[in-house]
Coordinates of N, CA and C in Angstrom, one line a residue:
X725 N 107.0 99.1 121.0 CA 106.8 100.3 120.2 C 106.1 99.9 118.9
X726 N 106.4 99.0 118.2 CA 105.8 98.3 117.1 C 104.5 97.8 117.6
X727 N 104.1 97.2 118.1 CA 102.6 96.9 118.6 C 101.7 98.3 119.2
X728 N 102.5 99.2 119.5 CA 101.6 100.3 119.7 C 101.3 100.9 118.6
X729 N 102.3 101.3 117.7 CA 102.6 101.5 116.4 C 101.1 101.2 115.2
X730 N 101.5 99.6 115.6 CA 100.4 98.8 114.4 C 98.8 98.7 115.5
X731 N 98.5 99.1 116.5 CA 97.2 99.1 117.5 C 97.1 100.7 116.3
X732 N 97.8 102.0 116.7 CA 97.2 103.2 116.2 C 97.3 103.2 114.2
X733 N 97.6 102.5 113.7 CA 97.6 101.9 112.3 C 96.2 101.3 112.3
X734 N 96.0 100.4 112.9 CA 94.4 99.8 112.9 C 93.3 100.8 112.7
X735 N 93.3 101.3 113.7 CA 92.2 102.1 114.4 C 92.1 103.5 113.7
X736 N 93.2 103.3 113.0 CA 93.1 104.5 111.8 C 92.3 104.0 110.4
X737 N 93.0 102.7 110.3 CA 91.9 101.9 109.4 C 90.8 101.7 109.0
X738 N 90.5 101.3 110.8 CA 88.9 101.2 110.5 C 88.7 102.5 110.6
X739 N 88.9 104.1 110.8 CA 88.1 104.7 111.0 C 88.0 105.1 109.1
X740 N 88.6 104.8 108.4 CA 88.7 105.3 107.4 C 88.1 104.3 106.1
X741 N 87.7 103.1 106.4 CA 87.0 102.3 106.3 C 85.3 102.6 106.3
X742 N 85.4 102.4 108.0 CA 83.9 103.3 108.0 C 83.3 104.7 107.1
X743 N 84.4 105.2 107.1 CA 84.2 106.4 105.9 C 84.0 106.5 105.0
X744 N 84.8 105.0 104.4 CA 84.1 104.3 102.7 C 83.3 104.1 102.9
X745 N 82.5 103.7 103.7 CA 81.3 103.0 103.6 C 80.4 103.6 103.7
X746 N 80.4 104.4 104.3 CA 79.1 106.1 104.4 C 79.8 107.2 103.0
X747 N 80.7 107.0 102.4 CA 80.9 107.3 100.8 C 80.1 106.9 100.1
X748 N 80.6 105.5 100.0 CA 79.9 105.1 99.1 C 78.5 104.6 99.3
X749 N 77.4 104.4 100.7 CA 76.3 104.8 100.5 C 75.6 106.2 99.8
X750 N 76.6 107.0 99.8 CA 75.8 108.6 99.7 C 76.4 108.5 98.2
X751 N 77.3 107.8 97.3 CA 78.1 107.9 96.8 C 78.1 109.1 95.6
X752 N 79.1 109.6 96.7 CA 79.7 111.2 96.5 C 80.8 111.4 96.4
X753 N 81.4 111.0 95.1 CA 82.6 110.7 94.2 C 83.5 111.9 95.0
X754 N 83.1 113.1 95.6 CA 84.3 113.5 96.0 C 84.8 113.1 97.6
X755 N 84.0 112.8 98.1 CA 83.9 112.2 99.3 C 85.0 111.0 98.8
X756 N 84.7 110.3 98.6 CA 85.3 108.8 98.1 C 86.7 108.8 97.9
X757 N 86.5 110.1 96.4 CA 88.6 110.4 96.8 C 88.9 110.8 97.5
X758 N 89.0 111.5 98.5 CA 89.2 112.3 99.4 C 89.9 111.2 100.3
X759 N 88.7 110.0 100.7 CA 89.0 109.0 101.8 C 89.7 108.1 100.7
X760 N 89.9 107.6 99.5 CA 90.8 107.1 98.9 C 92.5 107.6 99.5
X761 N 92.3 108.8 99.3 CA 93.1 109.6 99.1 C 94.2 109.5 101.0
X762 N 93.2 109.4 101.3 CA 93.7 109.4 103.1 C 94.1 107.8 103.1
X763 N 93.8 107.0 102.8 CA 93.5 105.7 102.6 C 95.4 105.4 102.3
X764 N 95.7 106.2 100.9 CA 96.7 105.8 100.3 C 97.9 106.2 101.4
X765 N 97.7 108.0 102.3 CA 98.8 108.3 102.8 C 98.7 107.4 104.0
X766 N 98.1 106.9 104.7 CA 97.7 106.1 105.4 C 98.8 105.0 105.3
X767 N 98.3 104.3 104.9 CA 98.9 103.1 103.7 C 100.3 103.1 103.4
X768 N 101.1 104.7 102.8 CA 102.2 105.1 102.9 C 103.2 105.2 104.1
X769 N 102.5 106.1 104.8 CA 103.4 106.0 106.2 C 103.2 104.9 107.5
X770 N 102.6 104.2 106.9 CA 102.7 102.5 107.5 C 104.1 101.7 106.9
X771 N 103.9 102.0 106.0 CA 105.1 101.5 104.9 C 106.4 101.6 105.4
X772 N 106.5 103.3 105.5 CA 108.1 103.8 105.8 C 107.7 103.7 107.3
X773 N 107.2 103.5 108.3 CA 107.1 103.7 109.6 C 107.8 101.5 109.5
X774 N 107.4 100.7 108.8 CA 107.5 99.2 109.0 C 108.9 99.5 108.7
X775 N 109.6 99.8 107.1 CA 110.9 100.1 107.3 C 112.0 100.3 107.7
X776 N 111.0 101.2 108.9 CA 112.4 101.6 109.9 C 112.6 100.6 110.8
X777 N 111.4 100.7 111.2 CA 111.3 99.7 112.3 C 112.1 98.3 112.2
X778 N 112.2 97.8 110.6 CA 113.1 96.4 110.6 C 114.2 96.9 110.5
X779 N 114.5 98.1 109.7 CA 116.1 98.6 109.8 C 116.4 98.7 111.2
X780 N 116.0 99.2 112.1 CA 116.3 99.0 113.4 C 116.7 98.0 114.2
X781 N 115.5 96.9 113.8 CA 115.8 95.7 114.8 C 116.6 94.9 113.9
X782 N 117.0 95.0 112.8 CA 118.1 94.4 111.8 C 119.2 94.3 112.1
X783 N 119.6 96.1 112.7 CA 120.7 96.8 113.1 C 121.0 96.0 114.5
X784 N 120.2 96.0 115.2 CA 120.4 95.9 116.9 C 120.5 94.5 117.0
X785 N 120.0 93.7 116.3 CA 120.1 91.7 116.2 C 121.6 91.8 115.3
X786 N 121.8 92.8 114.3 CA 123.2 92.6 114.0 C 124.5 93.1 114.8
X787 N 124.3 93.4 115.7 CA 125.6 94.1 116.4 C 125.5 93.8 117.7
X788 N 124.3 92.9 118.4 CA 123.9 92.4 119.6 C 125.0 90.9 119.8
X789 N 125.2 89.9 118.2 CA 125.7 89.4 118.2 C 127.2 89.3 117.7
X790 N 128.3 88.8 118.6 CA 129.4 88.8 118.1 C 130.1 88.2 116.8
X791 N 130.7 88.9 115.7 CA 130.8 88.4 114.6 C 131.6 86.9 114.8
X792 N 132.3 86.8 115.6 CA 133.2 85.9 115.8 C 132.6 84.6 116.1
X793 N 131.7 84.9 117.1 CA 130.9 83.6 117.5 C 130.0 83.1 116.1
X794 N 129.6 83.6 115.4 CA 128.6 83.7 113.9 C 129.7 82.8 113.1
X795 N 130.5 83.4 113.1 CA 131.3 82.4 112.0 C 132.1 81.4 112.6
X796 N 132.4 80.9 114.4 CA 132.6 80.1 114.9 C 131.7 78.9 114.4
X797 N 130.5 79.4 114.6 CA 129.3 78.4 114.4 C 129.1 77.9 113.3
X798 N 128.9 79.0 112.0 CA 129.3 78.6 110.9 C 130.5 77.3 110.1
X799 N 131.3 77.4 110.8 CA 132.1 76.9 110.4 C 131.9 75.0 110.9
X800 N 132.1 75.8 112.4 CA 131.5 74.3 112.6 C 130.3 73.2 112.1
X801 N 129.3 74.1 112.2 CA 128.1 73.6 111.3 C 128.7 72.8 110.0
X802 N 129.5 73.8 109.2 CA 129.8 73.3 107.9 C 131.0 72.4 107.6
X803 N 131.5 72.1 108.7 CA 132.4 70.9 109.1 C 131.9 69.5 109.2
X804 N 130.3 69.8 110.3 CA 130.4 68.5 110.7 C 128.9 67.8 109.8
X805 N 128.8 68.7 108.5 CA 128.1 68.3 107.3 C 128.9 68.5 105.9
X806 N 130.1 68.1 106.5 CA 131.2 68.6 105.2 C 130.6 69.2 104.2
X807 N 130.8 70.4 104.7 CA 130.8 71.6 103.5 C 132.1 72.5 103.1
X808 N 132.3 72.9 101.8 CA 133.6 73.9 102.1 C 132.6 74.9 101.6
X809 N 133.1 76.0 102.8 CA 132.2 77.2 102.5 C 133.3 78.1 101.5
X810 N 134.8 78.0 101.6 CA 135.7 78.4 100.5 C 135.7 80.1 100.9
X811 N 135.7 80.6 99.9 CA 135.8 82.2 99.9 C 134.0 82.9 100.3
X812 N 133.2 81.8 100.4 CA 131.7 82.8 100.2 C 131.1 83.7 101.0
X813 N 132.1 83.7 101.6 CA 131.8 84.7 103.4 C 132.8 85.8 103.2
X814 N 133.5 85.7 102.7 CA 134.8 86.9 102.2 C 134.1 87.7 101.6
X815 N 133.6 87.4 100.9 CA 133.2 88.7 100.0 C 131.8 89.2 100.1
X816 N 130.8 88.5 101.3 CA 129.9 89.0 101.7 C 129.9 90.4 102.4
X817 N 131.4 90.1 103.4 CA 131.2 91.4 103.9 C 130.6 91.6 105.7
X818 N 130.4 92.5 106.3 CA 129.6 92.5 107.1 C 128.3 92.7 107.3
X819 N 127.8 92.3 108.3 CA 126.2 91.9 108.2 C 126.0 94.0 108.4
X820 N 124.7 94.3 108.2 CA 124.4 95.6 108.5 C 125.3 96.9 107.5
X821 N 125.9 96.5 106.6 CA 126.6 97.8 105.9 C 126.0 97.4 104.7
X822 N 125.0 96.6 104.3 CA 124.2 96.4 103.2 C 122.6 96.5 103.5
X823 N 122.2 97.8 102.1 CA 120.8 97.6 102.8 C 119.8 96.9 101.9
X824 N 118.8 96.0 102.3 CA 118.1 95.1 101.5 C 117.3 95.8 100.6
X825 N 117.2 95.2 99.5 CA 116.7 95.7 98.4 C 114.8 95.6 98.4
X826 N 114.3 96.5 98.9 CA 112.7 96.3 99.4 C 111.8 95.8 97.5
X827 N 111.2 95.3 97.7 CA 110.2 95.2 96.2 C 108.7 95.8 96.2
X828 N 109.2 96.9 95.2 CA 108.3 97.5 95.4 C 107.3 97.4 94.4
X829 N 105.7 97.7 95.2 CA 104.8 97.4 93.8 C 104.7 97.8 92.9
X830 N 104.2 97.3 91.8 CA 103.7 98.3 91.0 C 103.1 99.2 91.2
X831 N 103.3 100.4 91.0 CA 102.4 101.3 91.4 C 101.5 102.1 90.0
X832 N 102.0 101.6 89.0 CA 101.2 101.7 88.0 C 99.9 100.9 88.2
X833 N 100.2 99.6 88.6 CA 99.1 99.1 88.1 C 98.2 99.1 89.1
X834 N 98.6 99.9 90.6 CA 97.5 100.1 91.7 C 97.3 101.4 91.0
X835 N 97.5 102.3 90.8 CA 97.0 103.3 90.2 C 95.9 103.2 89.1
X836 N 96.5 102.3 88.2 CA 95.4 102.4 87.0 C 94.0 101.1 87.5
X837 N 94.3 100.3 88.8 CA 93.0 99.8 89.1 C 92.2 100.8 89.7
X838 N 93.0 101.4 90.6 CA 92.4 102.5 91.1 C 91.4 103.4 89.8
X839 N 91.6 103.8 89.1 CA 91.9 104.6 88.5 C 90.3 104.3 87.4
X840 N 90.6 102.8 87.3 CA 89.5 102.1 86.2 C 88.3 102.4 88.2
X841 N 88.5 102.0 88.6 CA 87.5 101.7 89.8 C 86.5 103.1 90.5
X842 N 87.0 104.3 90.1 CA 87.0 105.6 89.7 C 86.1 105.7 89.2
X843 N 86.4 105.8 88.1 CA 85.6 105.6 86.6 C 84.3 104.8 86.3
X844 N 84.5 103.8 86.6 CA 83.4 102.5 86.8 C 82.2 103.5 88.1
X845 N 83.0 104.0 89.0 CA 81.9 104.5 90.2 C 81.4 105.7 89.6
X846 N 81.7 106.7 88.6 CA 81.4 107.8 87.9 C 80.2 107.4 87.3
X847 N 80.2 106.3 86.2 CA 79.4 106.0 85.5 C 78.4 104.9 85.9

């Protein structure tokens, strides 16, 4: 599902791509945002569409395996490179009842490139 996913992501790309490019030959500043503009939601629901998709296979790799065997291994591992792992697994918790903290861009400052790059094409 992910590779059909990211094939109809492509091909949305380039069509929207090609559309810069016949913009900005004619260049017809409202044409241009418009396809900016498609460009960004584009761009957006690739984003949350990737999201899910690792929350999903995060979920299903986390519950596929048994916790017991995980910390079987663990342990052992950390035995036979003497380690004391001590309390640091206690208070982690279970895998999958935490959700990762995504980093997100600035979106100021894609904006205001955007924004200068606008402007620069106006003038």
């Amino acid at each position: 599902e992910t590779a059909v996913r990211m094939g109809q992501v492509t091909g949305s790309m380039q069509g929207v791509t090609k559309g810069m490019d016949r913009s900005l030959a004619s260049m017809d500043i409202d044409k241009i945002s418009q396809l900016m503009d498609k460009f960004e939601q584009q761009f957006e629901d690739l984003d949350v569409k990737t999201q899910y998709m690792e929350g999903s296979m995060n979920a299903t790799t986390a519950t596929s395996t048994p916790a017991e065997q995980v910390d079987t291994l663990i342990t052992m591992v950390a035995d036979e490179n003497n380690l004391d792992l001590g309390e640091a697994f206690t208070d982690a918790g279970p895998v999958g009842n935490k959700t990762p903290k995504l980093q997100q861009p600035a979106n100021e400052e894609v904006e205001d490139s955007l924004e200068a790059r606008l402007a620069n094409l106006r003038s």
